[in-house]
Short mmCIF file of C-alpha atoms in Angstrom, two decimals:
data_model
loop_
_atom_site.label_atom_id
_atom_site.label_comp_id
_atom_site.label_asym_id
_atom_site.label_seq_id
_atom_site.Cartn_x
_atom_site.Cartn_y
_atom_site.Cartn_z
CA MET A 1 89.74 86.58 94.11
CA ALA A 2 86.38 86.92 92.40
CA ARG A 3 86.44 85.43 88.81
CA ALA A 4 84.13 85.95 85.96
CA VAL A 5 84.14 83.93 82.52
CA LEU A 6 82.73 85.77 79.46
CA SER A 7 81.83 84.17 76.23
CA SER A 8 84.10 85.53 73.52
CA PHE A 9 80.93 86.08 71.42
CA PRO A 10 81.59 89.46 69.68
CA MET A 11 78.61 91.33 71.40
CA ILE A 12 80.05 90.71 74.85
CA ASP A 13 82.79 93.17 75.55
CA PRO A 14 85.23 92.31 77.99
CA GLU A 15 86.86 95.65 78.54
CA THR A 16 83.34 97.07 79.51
CA TYR A 17 83.30 94.47 82.25
CA ARG A 18 86.70 95.26 83.49
CA GLU A 19 85.80 99.01 83.72
CA VAL A 20 82.58 98.55 85.39
CA LEU A 21 83.64 95.98 88.07
CA SER A 22 86.73 97.66 88.81
CA GLU A 23 84.65 100.64 89.67
CA ARG A 24 81.64 98.73 91.59
CA VAL A 25 83.45 95.87 93.21
CA GLU A 26 85.81 96.09 96.12
CA GLY A 27 88.97 94.04 95.49
CA PRO A 28 90.09 92.62 92.20
CA VAL A 29 87.64 90.61 89.76
CA GLU A 30 89.67 88.18 87.22
CA ILE A 31 87.97 88.45 83.73
CA GLU A 32 88.54 85.63 81.64
CA VAL A 33 87.34 85.29 77.93
CA ALA A 34 86.48 81.63 76.68
CA ASP A 35 85.18 80.10 73.56
CA LEU A 36 81.88 78.65 75.18
CA GLY A 37 79.17 77.09 72.91
CA SER A 38 78.09 73.95 74.64
CA ALA A 39 77.30 72.89 78.28
CA GLU A 40 80.62 70.98 78.42
CA ARG A 41 82.52 74.14 77.48
CA VAL A 42 80.67 76.06 80.30
CA ILE A 43 81.82 73.36 82.81
CA GLU A 44 85.61 73.24 81.67
CA ALA A 45 85.99 77.24 81.19
CA ALA A 46 83.88 78.45 84.51
CA ALA A 47 85.34 75.61 87.11
CA GLY A 48 86.07 77.92 90.08
CA ALA A 49 84.21 80.98 88.58
CA ASP A 50 81.63 83.29 90.46
CA ALA A 51 80.10 84.57 87.15
CA VAL A 52 79.42 83.46 83.74
CA VAL A 53 78.53 85.65 80.93
CA THR A 54 76.66 83.81 78.07
CA ASP A 55 75.77 84.09 74.66
CA ILE A 56 72.71 83.12 72.47
CA ASN A 57 74.37 79.98 71.29
CA THR A 58 75.77 78.47 74.78
CA PRO A 59 73.17 76.33 76.92
CA VAL A 60 73.75 76.65 80.55
CA THR A 61 72.11 73.40 81.56
CA ALA A 62 71.29 71.72 84.62
CA GLU A 63 74.31 69.43 84.39
CA ALA A 64 76.54 72.58 83.93
CA LEU A 65 74.88 74.38 86.97
CA ALA A 66 75.28 71.53 89.16
CA ALA A 67 78.95 70.82 88.45
CA LEU A 68 79.95 74.40 89.02
CA ASP A 69 79.80 76.70 91.93
CA LEU A 70 78.46 79.76 90.27
CA ARG A 71 76.76 82.92 91.65
CA VAL A 72 75.43 84.42 88.79
CA VAL A 73 74.51 83.56 85.09
CA VAL A 74 74.11 86.76 82.86
CA ARG A 75 72.48 86.08 79.94
CA SER A 76 73.68 88.53 77.32
CA ALA A 77 70.03 89.42 75.77
CA VAL A 78 66.40 89.79 76.66
CA GLY A 79 65.57 86.32 76.42
CA VAL A 80 66.75 83.27 78.61
CA ASP A 81 65.60 80.20 76.55
CA ASN A 82 68.91 78.82 76.60
CA VAL A 83 69.29 78.92 80.53
CA ASP A 84 67.80 76.52 83.06
CA VAL A 85 66.16 79.05 85.10
CA GLY A 86 64.63 76.78 87.29
CA ALA A 87 67.81 74.46 87.98
CA ALA A 88 69.87 77.66 88.53
CA ALA A 89 67.32 78.63 91.57
CA ASP A 90 67.52 75.04 92.78
CA GLU A 91 71.38 75.68 92.91
CA GLY A 92 71.16 79.10 94.58
CA VAL A 93 72.30 80.89 91.28
CA THR A 94 70.89 83.95 90.11
CA VAL A 95 69.95 84.58 86.45
CA THR A 96 70.12 87.88 85.05
CA ARG A 97 69.26 89.39 81.48
CA VAL A 98 69.20 92.62 79.97
CA PRO A 99 65.42 93.29 78.98
CA ASP A 100 65.42 96.65 77.51
CA TYR A 101 68.85 97.35 76.17
CA CYS A 102 67.61 97.13 72.13
CA THR A 103 64.01 97.80 72.58
CA ASP A 104 64.01 100.53 70.07
CA GLU A 105 66.48 98.89 67.75
CA VAL A 106 64.39 95.34 67.42
CA ALA A 107 61.03 97.26 66.98
CA THR A 108 62.59 99.40 64.38
CA HIS A 109 64.20 96.24 62.70
CA SER A 110 60.65 94.47 62.56
CA VAL A 111 58.89 97.40 61.04
CA SER A 112 61.62 97.60 58.77
CA LEU A 113 61.38 94.05 57.59
CA LEU A 114 57.78 94.31 57.26
CA LEU A 115 57.73 97.52 55.24
CA ALA A 116 60.48 96.22 53.09
CA CYS A 117 58.64 92.78 52.47
CA LEU A 118 55.34 94.63 52.01
CA ARG A 119 56.74 97.09 49.56
CA SER A 120 58.87 94.32 47.66
CA LEU A 121 61.82 96.29 47.83
CA LYS A 122 64.11 92.84 47.46
CA PRO A 123 62.66 91.75 44.27
CA TYR A 124 62.67 95.61 42.83
CA ASP A 125 66.24 95.81 43.88
CA ASP A 126 66.95 92.47 41.99
CA ASP A 127 64.93 93.57 38.99
CA VAL A 128 66.96 96.67 38.56
CA ALA A 129 70.47 94.92 39.23
CA GLY A 130 69.72 92.47 36.50
CA GLY A 131 68.72 95.31 34.01
CA GLY A 132 65.32 95.83 34.73
CA TRP A 133 63.09 98.84 35.43
CA SER A 134 59.73 97.51 36.12
CA TRP A 135 57.01 98.50 38.83
CA GLU A 136 55.34 94.86 37.98
CA ALA A 137 58.74 93.27 39.21
CA GLY A 138 57.56 93.50 42.81
CA SER A 139 53.58 93.06 42.58
CA PRO A 140 51.34 92.88 44.11
CA VAL A 141 52.06 95.50 46.72
CA ARG A 142 49.18 96.75 48.95
CA ARG A 143 48.54 99.99 50.86
CA VAL A 144 49.84 100.06 54.31
CA SER A 145 47.13 102.16 55.88
CA ALA A 146 44.35 99.69 54.43
CA SER A 147 45.94 96.82 56.46
CA THR A 148 45.63 95.08 59.73
CA VAL A 149 49.05 94.36 61.58
CA GLY A 150 48.83 91.58 64.31
CA LEU A 151 51.66 91.61 67.02
CA LEU A 152 51.89 88.17 68.51
CA SER A 153 53.20 89.06 72.11
CA PHE A 154 52.83 92.52 73.43
CA GLY A 155 55.90 93.03 75.37
CA PRO A 156 58.11 96.35 75.45
CA ILE A 157 59.54 95.46 72.02
CA ALA A 158 56.03 95.08 70.52
CA GLN A 159 54.60 98.02 72.34
CA ARG A 160 57.42 100.29 70.86
CA ALA A 161 56.60 98.47 67.33
CA ALA A 162 52.76 99.54 67.66
CA GLU A 163 53.84 103.16 68.32
CA GLN A 164 56.21 103.42 65.15
CA LEU A 165 53.19 101.67 63.26
CA ALA A 166 50.69 104.04 64.44
CA GLY A 167 52.11 106.56 62.11
CA PHE A 168 51.28 104.21 58.98
CA ASP A 169 47.52 104.49 60.17
CA ALA A 170 47.32 100.50 59.87
CA GLU A 171 44.73 98.77 62.28
CA LEU A 172 46.63 97.20 65.11
CA ILE A 173 45.64 93.95 66.85
CA ALA A 174 47.54 91.92 69.24
CA HIS A 175 47.62 88.60 71.19
CA ASP A 176 49.25 88.13 74.55
CA PRO A 177 47.67 86.12 77.71
CA PHE A 178 49.97 88.24 80.02
CA VAL A 179 48.87 91.85 78.85
CA ASP A 180 45.08 92.79 79.40
CA ALA A 181 43.19 94.52 76.98
CA GLU A 182 43.30 98.24 78.88
CA GLU A 183 47.04 97.95 78.51
CA MET A 184 46.69 97.23 74.88
CA ALA A 185 44.06 100.10 74.08
CA GLU A 186 46.81 102.44 75.62
CA TYR A 187 48.90 101.93 72.41
CA GLY A 188 45.59 101.84 70.04
CA VAL A 189 45.68 98.02 69.80
CA GLU A 190 42.85 95.76 70.31
CA LYS A 191 43.60 92.64 72.08
CA VAL A 192 42.39 89.34 70.52
CA GLU A 193 42.79 85.77 70.70
CA PHE A 194 45.52 83.57 68.98
CA GLU A 195 43.07 82.35 65.96
CA ALA A 196 41.57 85.85 65.58
CA LEU A 197 44.95 87.41 65.22
CA PHE A 198 45.78 85.39 62.19
CA ASP A 199 42.16 85.27 61.02
CA ARG A 200 42.28 89.12 60.94
CA ALA A 201 45.54 90.42 60.39
CA ASP A 202 46.95 91.17 56.88
CA HIS A 203 50.50 91.00 58.26
CA VAL A 204 51.86 89.38 61.52
CA GLY A 205 54.88 90.34 63.72
CA VAL A 206 55.99 87.79 65.85
CA TYR A 207 57.65 89.12 69.42
CA ALA A 208 56.96 86.08 71.65
CA PRO A 209 59.75 84.57 73.98
CA LEU A 210 60.87 81.20 73.22
CA THR A 211 59.15 78.85 75.85
CA ASP A 212 57.79 75.41 75.87
CA ALA A 213 54.34 77.09 75.28
CA THR A 214 55.48 79.10 72.28
CA ARG A 215 57.78 76.59 70.31
CA GLY A 216 56.40 76.04 66.98
CA MET A 217 53.06 78.08 67.87
CA VAL A 218 53.06 79.61 64.51
CA ASP A 219 52.41 76.62 62.71
CA ALA A 220 50.68 75.43 59.30
CA ASP A 221 47.24 76.28 60.90
CA ALA A 222 48.14 79.47 62.05
CA LEU A 223 49.74 80.29 58.48
CA ALA A 224 46.74 78.99 56.65
CA ARG A 225 44.61 81.73 58.16
CA LEU A 226 46.59 84.61 56.51
CA GLY A 227 45.98 85.65 52.98
CA GLU A 228 48.27 85.59 49.91
CA ASP A 229 49.38 89.14 50.31
CA SER A 230 50.36 88.60 53.73
CA VAL A 231 53.98 88.89 55.42
CA LEU A 232 55.32 87.40 58.21
CA VAL A 233 57.89 88.86 60.46
CA ASN A 234 59.96 87.13 63.01
CA VAL A 235 62.24 89.00 65.38
CA SER A 236 61.99 86.91 68.54
CA ARG A 237 63.40 83.47 68.12
CA GLY A 238 63.50 81.16 65.24
CA PRO A 239 61.72 78.17 66.71
CA VAL A 240 58.65 80.14 67.50
CA VAL A 241 57.60 79.77 63.90
CA ASP A 242 57.30 76.04 62.37
CA ALA A 243 59.99 76.59 59.42
CA ASP A 244 58.70 73.51 57.50
CA ALA A 245 55.11 75.20 57.85
CA LEU A 246 56.46 78.50 56.74
CA LEU A 247 58.67 77.32 53.79
CA ASP A 248 55.52 75.32 52.63
CA ALA A 249 53.26 78.43 52.69
CA LEU A 250 55.60 80.33 50.72
CA GLU A 251 56.08 77.57 48.24
CA ARG A 252 52.59 77.35 47.73
CA ASP A 253 52.35 81.27 47.42
CA GLU A 254 50.00 81.11 50.36
CA ILE A 255 51.62 84.01 51.82
CA LYS A 256 53.43 86.98 50.12
CA GLY A 257 56.67 86.81 52.09
CA ALA A 258 58.80 86.46 55.39
CA GLY A 259 61.15 88.73 56.88
CA LEU A 260 63.17 86.87 59.44
CA ASP A 261 66.05 88.07 61.71
CA VAL A 262 65.90 84.73 63.33
CA LEU A 263 66.29 81.27 62.45
CA ALA A 264 65.73 77.74 63.65
CA GLU A 265 69.43 77.15 63.31
CA GLU A 266 72.01 79.95 63.55
CA PRO A 267 74.04 80.35 61.66
CA PRO A 268 72.49 78.52 59.04
CA GLU A 269 73.44 75.62 57.13
CA ASP A 270 71.68 74.77 53.84
CA ASP A 271 68.39 76.58 55.35
CA PRO A 272 65.88 76.72 52.50
CA LEU A 273 64.40 79.85 53.70
CA VAL A 274 67.68 81.61 53.10
CA GLY A 275 68.02 83.24 49.57
CA ARG A 276 64.59 82.96 48.41
CA ASP A 277 63.21 85.83 46.49
CA ASP A 278 60.10 86.30 48.77
CA THR A 279 62.30 85.92 51.98
CA LEU A 280 64.28 88.59 53.65
CA VAL A 281 66.61 87.36 56.23
CA THR A 282 68.89 89.15 58.66
CA PRO A 283 71.77 87.87 60.71
CA HIS A 284 70.15 88.01 64.04
CA ALA A 285 70.89 91.50 63.99
CA ALA A 286 67.80 93.50 65.06
CA TRP A 287 69.23 93.96 68.36
CA TYR A 288 72.44 95.99 67.06
CA SER A 289 73.38 99.81 67.56
CA GLU A 290 76.43 100.81 69.10
CA GLU A 291 74.48 102.27 71.82
CA ALA A 292 72.69 99.12 72.25
CA ARG A 293 75.63 97.17 72.51
CA ASP A 294 77.26 99.69 75.23
CA ASP A 295 74.19 99.31 77.28
CA LEU A 296 74.19 95.54 77.16
CA ASN A 297 77.56 95.24 78.38
CA ARG A 298 77.13 97.89 81.08
CA SER A 299 74.00 96.34 82.38
CA GLY A 300 75.18 92.78 82.47
CA ALA A 301 78.48 94.00 84.25
CA ALA A 302 76.65 96.11 86.65
CA ASP A 303 74.45 92.98 87.44
CA VAL A 304 77.65 90.76 88.03
CA ALA A 305 78.88 93.64 90.39
CA ALA A 306 75.58 93.46 92.33
CA VAL A 307 75.55 90.05 92.86
CA LEU A 308 79.36 89.94 93.93
CA ASN A 309 78.29 92.68 96.34
CA GLY A 310 75.72 90.65 97.96
CA LYS A 311 72.95 92.83 96.26
CA THR A 312 69.73 91.82 94.01
CA PRO A 313 70.99 92.85 90.36
CA ASP A 314 68.45 94.92 88.44
CA GLY A 315 68.09 92.16 85.70
CA ARG A 316 67.40 89.27 87.63
CA VAL A 317 65.07 86.81 86.08
CA ASP A 318 62.26 85.58 88.62
CA PRO A 319 62.14 81.54 88.22
CA ASP A 320 58.55 81.78 89.28
CA ALA A 321 57.68 84.15 86.22
CA ASP A 322 54.63 83.18 84.33
CA TRP A 323 55.97 83.90 80.96
CA LEU A 324 58.99 81.34 81.47
#
């Protein structure tokens, strides 16, 4: 009997896995739900398992992969930064992800954070709740159509955000070494170098995956290139942005504000970026809609079924991909 161990993380739905696997795999597949969270727990819970379906908080390390006899690791997300993809390939383990289940949701959330910060919705709401009624509570507010918005990385989510932002008549620029200028131009976006992105942009949305190359790439130097009316939005991974540098820029009023769906530590413990008047933080929820959650689980389950059936899953991660 095949066996799959699913993280108890709430976005992973064991009933959907049972339904899909029963339809697509001949013979029974045992589904077990476990509280993961660490490599040690993965080793303990997945002993003898064929598949592990992991979450954002659980590292699947080289040590865990060597200790187990897995056939597939499903990362229930777009990114795979907490899975050692190279070690998995060495062990003959397929790693899959679900790259497009929440493209529209994350793009919409990023634009929502940008507009909420740019239009000072949080300070306005706080002012009214405290008995005030002043347009000056959120000043200064700049016109969206007079701004330049920079997109850091230009994968499917950033591309969808560009389509949404096009309606606001803002100038759009992007930096991504893996996307050529012609493809960006199809979205009305100009390709620029990293430094030029921060020199020219009034506001920046961060969409880059977390890799060795992108960790901390939005640092003090990059933030210093922005203006005092600038907004930084991050819907990628917390560590892509240097949290200390961002806090310092906010404390010094060097930028207007930040909209963050991701933090360096999740959930946060005494994070000084949380609770600030100039910072809007959401709980890594940009991915969420009921439709996206269903797509996530059906796609992940279909990948498990494909591997158990000896086929290549749709969500397979190429261990030699340039972006890893």
